Coordinates of C-alpha atoms in Angstrom, one line a residue:
Chain V
M709 CA 96.7 8.0 64.2
K710 CA 93.0 8.8 64.0
F711 CA 90.3 6.9 62.1
V712 CA 86.6 7.3 61.4
G713 CA 84.3 4.7 60.1
V714 CA 80.8 3.8 59.1
T715 CA 79.1 0.4 59.5
A716 CA 75.9 -0.6 57.8
C717 CA 74.2 -3.9 57.0
P718 CA 70.9 -4.8 55.2
T719 CA 68.5 -5.1 58.1
G720 CA 70.5 -2.9 60.4
I721 CA 69.5 -4.6 63.5
A722 CA 72.5 -6.5 64.7
H723 CA 75.6 -6.6 62.5
T724 CA 75.9 -2.9 62.1
Y725 CA 76.3 -2.5 65.8
M726 CA 78.5 -5.6 66.3
A727 CA 80.9 -4.3 63.6
A728 CA 81.0 -0.8 65.2
E729 CA 81.8 -2.3 68.6
A730 CA 84.4 -4.6 67.2
L731 CA 86.3 -1.8 65.4
E732 CA 86.1 0.4 68.4
E733 CA 87.5 -2.3 70.7
A734 CA 90.3 -3.3 68.3
A735 CA 91.3 0.4 67.8
K736 CA 91.4 0.9 71.5
E737 CA 93.5 -2.2 72.1
L738 CA 96.0 -1.1 69.4
G739 CA 96.1 2.4 70.8
Y740 CA 94.4 4.4 68.0
E741 CA 91.5 6.8 68.1
I742 CA 88.4 5.8 66.2
K743 CA 84.8 7.1 65.9
V744 CA 82.3 4.8 64.1
E745 CA 79.0 6.1 62.7
T746 CA 76.3 3.4 62.5
Q747 CA 73.7 3.5 59.7
G748 CA 71.2 1.0 60.9
S749 CA 67.5 0.5 61.6
M750 CA 67.6 3.6 63.9
G751 CA 69.0 5.7 61.2
I752 CA 72.3 7.4 61.5
E753 CA 73.8 7.4 64.9
N754 CA 77.1 8.7 66.3
E755 CA 77.2 10.8 63.1
L756 CA 80.7 11.9 62.0
T757 CA 81.3 15.6 61.8
I758 CA 83.0 17.3 59.0
E759 CA 85.9 18.2 61.3
E760 CA 86.2 14.5 62.4
I761 CA 86.3 13.4 58.8
A762 CA 88.8 16.1 57.9
S763 CA 91.2 15.2 60.7
A764 CA 91.0 11.5 60.3
D765 CA 94.0 9.8 58.7
A766 CA 91.9 7.2 57.0
I767 CA 88.2 6.1 56.6
I768 CA 87.1 2.6 57.4
L769 CA 83.8 1.6 55.7
A770 CA 82.4 -1.8 56.9
V771 CA 79.3 -1.8 54.8
D772 CA 77.2 -4.4 52.9
M773 CA 75.1 -1.8 51.2
S774 CA 75.3 1.7 49.8
I775 CA 75.5 4.3 52.6
S776 CA 74.2 7.8 52.8
G777 CA 76.8 10.5 52.7
A778 CA 79.5 8.4 51.0
D779 CA 80.7 11.6 49.2
R780 CA 81.8 13.0 52.5
F781 CA 84.9 10.9 52.2
S782 CA 86.1 11.8 48.8
G783 CA 89.8 12.6 48.7
K784 CA 90.5 10.6 51.9
P785 CA 92.2 7.2 52.0
V786 CA 89.3 4.8 52.3
L787 CA 89.4 1.1 53.3
K788 CA 86.2 -0.6 52.3
L789 CA 85.2 -4.1 53.4
G790 CA 82.2 -6.1 54.4
V791 CA 80.5 -5.9 57.8
S792 CA 81.3 -9.5 58.6
E793 CA 85.0 -9.0 58.0
A794 CA 84.9 -6.2 60.6
I795 CA 83.3 -8.5 63.1
K796 CA 85.5 -11.4 62.4
N797 CA 88.9 -9.7 62.3
P798 CA 88.8 -6.1 63.5
S799 CA 92.4 -6.0 64.6
A800 CA 93.6 -7.0 61.1
I801 CA 91.4 -4.2 59.6
I802 CA 92.8 -1.6 61.9
A803 CA 96.3 -2.8 61.0
Q804 CA 95.4 -2.6 57.3
A805 CA 94.2 1.0 57.8
V806 CA 97.4 1.9 59.5
R807 CA 99.4 0.5 56.6
L808 CA 97.2 2.4 54.2
V809 CA 98.1 5.6 56.0
E810 CA 101.8 4.8 56.4
K811 CA 102.6 3.5 53.0
G812 CA 99.6 4.4 50.9
E813 CA 99.0 0.7 50.4
D814 CA 95.8 -0.7 49.0
I815 CA 94.2 2.6 48.1
P816 CA 91.2 2.0 45.9
E817 CA 91.7 3.4 42.4
D818 CA 89.1 6.1 42.7
N819 CA 91.0 7.6 45.6
L820 CA 94.4 7.6 44.1
S821 CA 94.3 11.0 42.5
G822 CA 93.2 12.6 45.8
E823 CA 96.1 10.9 47.6
E824 CA 98.9 11.7 45.2
T825 CA 98.5 15.4 44.6
Q826 CA 97.9 17.3 47.8
N827 CA 97.9 20.7 46.2
E828 CA 95.7 23.6 46.9
E829 CA 93.3 22.9 44.1
K830 CA 92.6 19.4 45.4
N831 CA 92.1 20.6 48.9
E832 CA 89.7 23.2 47.6
E833 CA 87.8 20.5 45.8
K834 CA 87.6 18.4 48.9
R835 CA 86.1 21.3 50.9
K836 CA 83.6 21.9 48.2
G837 CA 82.7 18.2 48.4
L838 CA 82.1 18.4 52.1
F839 CA 80.0 21.6 51.8
G840 CA 78.0 20.1 49.0
W841 CA 77.2 17.2 51.2
L842 CA 76.2 19.5 54.0
K843 CA 73.8 21.4 51.8
Q844 CA 72.2 18.2 50.6
K845 CA 71.3 17.3 54.2
Chain D
M408 CA 63.3 0.3 78.9
K409 CA 65.5 -2.6 79.9
I410 CA 66.7 -5.6 78.1
T411 CA 64.2 -7.8 80.0
D412 CA 61.5 -6.0 78.2
I413 CA 62.3 -8.1 75.1
F414 CA 64.3 -10.9 76.6
Y415 CA 62.1 -13.4 78.5
P416 CA 62.9 -16.6 80.4
S417 CA 60.2 -18.4 78.4
L418 CA 62.2 -17.7 75.2
I419 CA 65.3 -19.4 76.4
K420 CA 66.4 -22.9 75.6
L421 CA 69.5 -24.1 77.4
N422 CA 70.0 -27.2 75.2
L423 CA 68.8 -26.9 71.6
N424 CA 67.9 -30.2 69.9
A425 CA 68.7 -28.8 66.5
S426 CA 71.6 -30.0 64.5
S427 CA 71.4 -27.6 61.5
K428 CA 70.9 -23.9 61.0
E429 CA 67.4 -24.4 59.7
E430 CA 66.4 -26.6 62.6
A431 CA 67.9 -24.1 65.1
I432 CA 66.0 -21.2 63.6
N433 CA 62.8 -23.2 63.5
E434 CA 63.2 -24.4 67.1
L435 CA 63.6 -20.9 68.4
A436 CA 60.8 -19.6 66.2
D437 CA 58.5 -22.2 67.8
L438 CA 59.3 -20.8 71.2
I439 CA 58.5 -17.2 70.0
D440 CA 55.3 -18.4 68.4
E441 CA 54.2 -20.5 71.4
N442 CA 54.5 -17.4 73.6
G443 CA 52.3 -15.4 71.3
F444 CA 54.7 -13.0 69.8
L445 CA 53.8 -13.7 66.2
F446 CA 50.8 -13.3 63.9
D447 CA 52.2 -15.9 61.5
K448 CA 55.2 -18.0 62.1
V449 CA 55.7 -19.2 58.5
L450 CA 55.6 -15.7 57.1
Y451 CA 57.9 -14.4 59.8
L452 CA 60.3 -17.2 59.1
K453 CA 60.2 -16.3 55.4
E454 CA 61.7 -13.0 56.3
V455 CA 64.4 -14.6 58.5
F456 CA 65.5 -16.9 55.8
K457 CA 65.5 -14.1 53.3
R458 CA 68.0 -12.3 55.5
E459 CA 70.1 -15.5 55.8
A460 CA 70.2 -15.7 52.0
L461 CA 71.8 -12.3 51.9
G462 CA 74.7 -13.6 54.0
S463 CA 74.8 -15.9 57.0
T464 CA 74.1 -14.4 60.4
G465 CA 76.7 -16.7 61.9
V466 CA 79.0 -13.9 62.9
G467 CA 81.8 -16.1 64.2
M468 CA 83.1 -16.5 67.8
G469 CA 80.5 -19.2 68.3
V470 CA 77.6 -16.7 67.9
A471 CA 74.7 -16.5 65.4
I472 CA 72.1 -13.8 65.3
P473 CA 69.4 -14.7 62.8
H474 CA 66.8 -12.0 62.6
G475 CA 63.7 -10.9 60.8
K476 CA 61.8 -7.6 60.7
S477 CA 58.3 -8.4 59.6
K478 CA 54.7 -7.2 59.9
F479 CA 53.9 -10.7 61.1
V480 CA 55.6 -10.0 64.4
K481 CA 53.3 -8.7 67.1
E482 CA 55.9 -7.5 69.6
A483 CA 59.7 -7.3 69.5
C484 CA 61.5 -10.1 71.3
V485 CA 64.7 -12.2 71.3
A486 CA 64.8 -16.0 71.7
F487 CA 68.0 -17.4 72.9
G488 CA 69.3 -21.0 72.5
K489 CA 72.5 -22.7 73.5
S490 CA 73.8 -25.6 71.5
L491 CA 76.3 -27.8 73.3
K492 CA 77.4 -29.6 70.2
G493 CA 77.4 -26.4 68.1
I494 CA 75.6 -25.7 64.9
N495 CA 77.1 -24.9 61.5
F496 CA 75.9 -21.4 60.6
N497 CA 78.5 -21.0 57.8
S498 CA 80.4 -18.5 59.9
A499 CA 83.3 -16.8 58.2
D500 CA 85.7 -18.0 60.9
G501 CA 84.6 -21.6 60.5
S502 CA 83.4 -21.8 64.1
L503 CA 80.2 -23.6 65.1
A504 CA 77.5 -21.5 66.8
H505 CA 76.9 -22.3 70.4
L506 CA 75.0 -19.1 71.3
I507 CA 72.1 -18.4 69.0
F508 CA 69.8 -15.4 69.2
L509 CA 66.7 -15.3 67.1
I510 CA 65.4 -11.7 66.9
A511 CA 61.8 -10.9 65.9
V512 CA 61.0 -7.3 65.2
P513 CA 57.7 -5.8 63.9
E514 CA 57.9 -3.6 60.9
D515 CA 56.9 -0.5 62.8
T516 CA 58.9 -1.1 65.9
D517 CA 59.9 1.7 68.1
N518 CA 63.5 2.8 68.5
Q519 CA 63.7 1.7 72.1
H520 CA 63.5 -1.9 71.1
L521 CA 66.0 -1.4 68.4
K522 CA 68.4 0.3 70.8
I523 CA 68.3 -2.7 73.1
L524 CA 69.0 -5.0 70.2
A525 CA 71.9 -2.8 69.3
T526 CA 73.2 -3.0 72.9
L527 CA 72.9 -6.8 72.9
S528 CA 74.7 -7.0 69.6
R529 CA 77.5 -4.9 70.9
M530 CA 77.8 -7.0 74.1
L531 CA 78.4 -10.1 72.1
I532 CA 81.7 -8.7 70.8
H533 CA 83.0 -9.1 74.3
Q534 CA 84.6 -12.4 75.1
E535 CA 83.8 -12.3 78.8
F536 CA 80.1 -11.9 78.1
R537 CA 80.1 -14.8 75.6
E538 CA 81.9 -17.0 78.1
D539 CA 79.6 -16.1 80.9
L540 CA 76.6 -17.1 78.7
L541 CA 78.2 -20.3 77.7
Q542 CA 78.6 -21.3 81.4
T543 CA 75.0 -20.7 82.3
N544 CA 73.0 -23.7 83.5
S545 CA 69.6 -22.2 84.3
L546 CA 67.2 -19.7 82.9
E547 CA 67.9 -17.5 86.0
E548 CA 71.6 -17.5 85.3
V549 CA 71.0 -16.5 81.7
M550 CA 68.8 -13.6 82.8
Q551 CA 71.4 -12.6 85.4
V552 CA 74.2 -12.5 82.8
I553 CA 72.1 -10.6 80.4
N554 CA 71.0 -8.1 83.0
S555 CA 74.4 -7.6 84.5
Q556 CA 75.6 -6.2 81.2
T557 CA 72.9 -3.8 80.3

């Protein structure tokens, strides 16, 4: 199972990076792949590529503020939580993401439609969404 | 650039007197101020407490990282204090903070300083690093532990 994630906190000096490290370590321990983009005081680092997002089974957003490029994830199962939760209990969050992928549990309402109907039309929309985001950059 | 460019022995206190979060932040800010890193301590602290109000910087695992980015900081630095009795930083996991890092960053800081702070933050996730820091008994030992990991 593969995950991608984003961490971001208001000052972007410490917690953004602690949360990223915590998620990376927990995923490694549990035997999953993860790449975590940090949106902190140094801007966006370890930026997720369109391919990485497309091939991820679920998205983990550990954010205390609005992030840039949130629309990249539309149509994917998203687990959203606060930065401090990721620092405090990263293993539980990875486990929750695994459950989200396996059973479709805890999917936020705005993602439900994208999950339930995996038809051509939806996939097309998803691609448009990604390209739209690319163009904005 | 190395971590020792922002982490100085003169900014380390092995046994904080503070018994509250506010006292701990003030005690470490005094160190930073006495060593000439601030234009104005009170105004710098205002920024630190503003950040605390957004959510406690007690991150759990016995660690707290209060921080302020402010134009009243001359040069980026980190003060480090150990509290043997532990200080209540309202950490989500209920633990008392024994390792406290107060970060001061100027508004127009360069990325190299921020990179070091990011590295330090990442290091704190690792239990071994935290335990090594807890066991230090001298400024030299603290510097050694910090240096060995970066």
